mmCIF file of C-alpha atoms in Angstrom:
data_model
loop_
_atom_site.group_PDB
_atom_site.id
_atom_site.type_symbol
_atom_site.label_atom_id
_atom_site.label_comp_id
_atom_site.label_asym_id
_atom_site.label_seq_id
_atom_site.Cartn_x
_atom_site.Cartn_y
_atom_site.Cartn_z
ATOM 1 C CA MET A 87 -4.888 -88.682 -54.585
ATOM 2 C CA HIS A 88 -2.654 -87.838 -51.678
ATOM 3 C CA LEU A 89 -2.927 -89.595 -48.343
ATOM 4 C CA PHE A 90 -6.701 -89.494 -48.112
ATOM 5 C CA ALA A 91 -9.281 -91.338 -50.156
ATOM 6 C CA LYS A 92 -11.920 -89.511 -52.162
ATOM 7 C CA GLU A 93 -14.767 -90.801 -50.019
ATOM 8 C CA HIS A 94 -13.587 -88.596 -47.131
ATOM 9 C CA MET A 95 -13.841 -85.470 -49.225
ATOM 10 C CA LYS A 96 -17.029 -83.447 -49.383
ATOM 11 C CA ILE A 97 -17.352 -80.577 -51.810
ATOM 12 C CA ASN A 98 -20.018 -77.960 -51.182
ATOM 13 C CA GLU A 99 -21.976 -76.030 -53.794
ATOM 14 C CA ASP A 100 -19.183 -73.398 -54.042
ATOM 15 C CA ASN A 101 -16.809 -76.155 -55.185
ATOM 16 C CA GLN A 102 -14.758 -75.917 -51.972
ATOM 17 C CA VAL A 103 -13.522 -78.776 -49.877
ATOM 18 C CA THR A 104 -15.222 -79.086 -46.508
ATOM 19 C CA MET A 105 -14.049 -80.165 -43.080
ATOM 20 C CA GLU A 106 -14.336 -83.663 -41.638
ATOM 21 C CA LYS A 107 -14.295 -84.621 -37.955
ATOM 22 C CA ILE A 108 -12.448 -87.448 -36.263
ATOM 23 C CA LYS A 109 -15.172 -89.151 -34.266
ATOM 24 C CA LYS A 110 -13.193 -92.138 -32.977
ATOM 25 C CA ILE A 111 -9.565 -93.252 -32.872
ATOM 26 C CA GLY A 112 -8.557 -96.906 -32.994
ATOM 27 C CA VAL A 113 -6.885 -97.556 -29.640
ATOM 28 C CA PHE A 114 -4.466 -100.247 -30.796
ATOM 29 C CA SER A 115 -3.493 -98.482 -34.033
ATOM 30 C CA PHE A 116 -2.875 -95.195 -32.207
ATOM 31 C CA GLY A 117 -0.754 -97.101 -29.677
ATOM 32 C CA ARG A 118 1.287 -98.667 -32.490
ATOM 33 C CA PHE A 119 1.799 -95.262 -34.108
ATOM 34 C CA HIS A 120 3.104 -93.816 -30.841
ATOM 35 C CA ALA A 121 5.295 -96.886 -30.281
ATOM 36 C CA VAL A 122 7.031 -96.304 -33.627
ATOM 37 C CA LEU A 123 7.352 -92.593 -32.899
ATOM 38 C CA GLY A 124 8.725 -93.312 -29.417
ATOM 39 C CA GLY A 125 11.190 -95.836 -30.832
ATOM 40 C CA HIS A 126 12.642 -93.226 -33.163
ATOM 41 C CA VAL A 127 12.938 -90.679 -30.352
ATOM 42 C CA GLY A 128 14.526 -93.359 -28.153
ATOM 43 C CA LEU A 129 17.065 -94.179 -30.846
ATOM 44 C CA VAL A 130 18.102 -90.529 -31.118
ATOM 45 C CA CYS A 131 18.367 -90.251 -27.322
ATOM 46 C CA GLY A 132 20.326 -93.526 -27.142
ATOM 47 C CA VAL A 133 22.820 -92.312 -29.736
ATOM 48 C CA LEU A 134 23.286 -88.992 -27.929
ATOM 49 C CA TYR A 135 23.698 -90.719 -24.553
ATOM 50 C CA SER A 136 26.096 -93.410 -25.788
ATOM 51 C CA PHE A 137 28.356 -91.275 -27.930
ATOM 52 C CA GLY A 138 28.212 -88.326 -25.525
ATOM 53 C CA GLY A 139 29.421 -90.606 -22.731
ATOM 54 C CA LEU A 140 32.102 -92.064 -25.002
ATOM 55 C CA ILE A 141 33.433 -88.599 -25.826
ATOM 56 C CA VAL A 142 33.588 -87.605 -22.146
ATOM 57 C CA ASP A 143 35.305 -90.881 -21.200
ATOM 58 C CA VAL A 144 37.876 -90.516 -23.991
ATOM 59 C CA LEU A 145 38.622 -86.919 -22.942
ATOM 60 C CA VAL A 146 39.094 -88.011 -19.308
ATOM 61 C CA THR A 147 41.328 -90.915 -20.363
ATOM 62 C CA MET A 148 43.510 -88.593 -22.452
ATOM 63 C CA ASN A 149 43.716 -86.136 -19.495
ATOM 64 C CA TRP A 150 42.153 -83.373 -21.591
ATOM 65 C CA MET A 151 39.356 -83.122 -19.053
ATOM 66 C CA VAL A 152 39.252 -83.716 -15.308
ATOM 67 C CA SER A 153 36.313 -85.530 -13.752
ATOM 68 C CA THR A 154 35.751 -87.076 -10.361
ATOM 69 C CA GLU A 155 32.679 -88.935 -11.592
ATOM 70 C CA THR A 156 34.188 -91.122 -14.317
ATOM 71 C CA PRO A 157 37.497 -92.962 -14.372
ATOM 72 C CA GLY A 158 37.670 -92.698 -18.151
ATOM 73 C CA LEU A 159 37.204 -95.584 -20.532
ATOM 74 C CA SER A 160 35.892 -98.535 -18.561
ATOM 75 C CA PHE A 161 33.237 -101.229 -18.560
ATOM 76 C CA GLY A 162 30.694 -98.467 -17.891
ATOM 77 C CA THR A 163 31.489 -97.046 -21.312
ATOM 78 C CA VAL A 164 30.574 -100.371 -22.899
ATOM 79 C CA LEU A 165 27.392 -100.583 -20.835
ATOM 80 C CA ALA A 166 26.381 -97.091 -21.984
ATOM 81 C CA PHE A 167 26.100 -98.458 -25.510
ATOM 82 C CA GLY A 168 23.280 -100.631 -24.182
ATOM 83 C CA ALA A 169 21.249 -97.431 -24.441
ATOM 84 C CA LEU A 170 21.254 -97.951 -28.217
ATOM 85 C CA ILE A 171 19.000 -100.942 -27.634
ATOM 86 C CA GLY A 172 17.421 -100.097 -24.273
ATOM 87 C CA MET A 173 16.192 -96.578 -24.938
ATOM 88 C CA PRO A 174 14.282 -97.384 -28.151
ATOM 89 C CA LEU A 175 12.655 -100.366 -26.420
ATOM 90 C CA LEU A 176 11.664 -98.359 -23.358
ATOM 91 C CA PHE A 177 10.484 -95.367 -25.371
ATOM 92 C CA SER A 178 8.473 -97.665 -27.667
ATOM 93 C CA ALA A 179 6.781 -99.390 -24.743
ATOM 94 C CA ALA A 180 5.993 -96.066 -23.084
ATOM 95 C CA GLY A 181 4.767 -94.615 -26.392
ATOM 96 C CA PHE A 182 2.475 -97.597 -26.955
ATOM 97 C CA ILE A 183 0.934 -97.271 -23.500
ATOM 98 C CA TRP A 184 0.567 -93.477 -23.702
ATOM 99 C CA GLY A 185 -0.853 -93.729 -27.229
ATOM 100 C CA MET A 186 -3.501 -96.189 -26.091
ATOM 101 C CA ILE A 187 -4.355 -94.037 -23.072
ATOM 102 C CA GLY A 188 -4.573 -90.964 -25.317
ATOM 103 C CA ALA A 189 -6.888 -92.736 -27.779
ATOM 104 C CA VAL A 190 -9.187 -93.933 -24.986
ATOM 105 C CA LEU A 191 -9.303 -90.433 -23.480
ATOM 106 C CA TYR A 192 -10.019 -88.929 -26.906
ATOM 107 C CA ASN A 193 -12.798 -91.430 -27.598
ATOM 108 C CA ILE A 194 -14.402 -90.651 -24.227
ATOM 109 C CA SER A 195 -14.059 -86.866 -24.467
ATOM 110 C CA VAL A 196 -15.126 -86.538 -28.130
ATOM 111 C CA LYS A 197 -18.731 -86.758 -26.910
ATOM 112 C CA TRP A 198 -18.355 -83.386 -25.180
ATOM 113 C CA PHE A 199 -16.277 -81.329 -27.605
ATOM 114 C CA GLY A 200 -17.330 -82.819 -30.928
ATOM 115 C CA GLY A 201 -14.015 -83.996 -32.377
ATOM 116 C CA ILE A 202 -11.068 -82.560 -34.267
ATOM 117 C CA ASN A 203 -11.680 -80.864 -37.604
ATOM 118 C CA LEU A 204 -9.553 -81.952 -40.567
ATOM 119 C CA HIS A 205 -9.416 -80.105 -43.844
ATOM 120 C CA PHE A 206 -9.167 -82.251 -46.958
ATOM 121 C CA GLU A 207 -8.140 -80.755 -50.281
#
């Protein structure tokens, strides 16, 4: 079977798979999922920020580009590579918090709208 176990599947008399509803989301597990997702997004953003800044600083140092905002390669260039560690950590923490808030809001509001339909094959 794919990702879902057979006990979640219901087949009607026409031999078709039916829909299931998500009635509750685990708050901590949804927070962990969003933390991992946020960490990956943070890593991509950290790479873009660090290497983008490195390229600009190298171009300024080689006088191929003029900038009044950066002196070229400096200690700030080294500090920018801290984004490779800092951004994934910050994005993971924010993703964990937002994931938990989202799960709590879903669990509260599912009483009014009935849940999200999932189709299992």
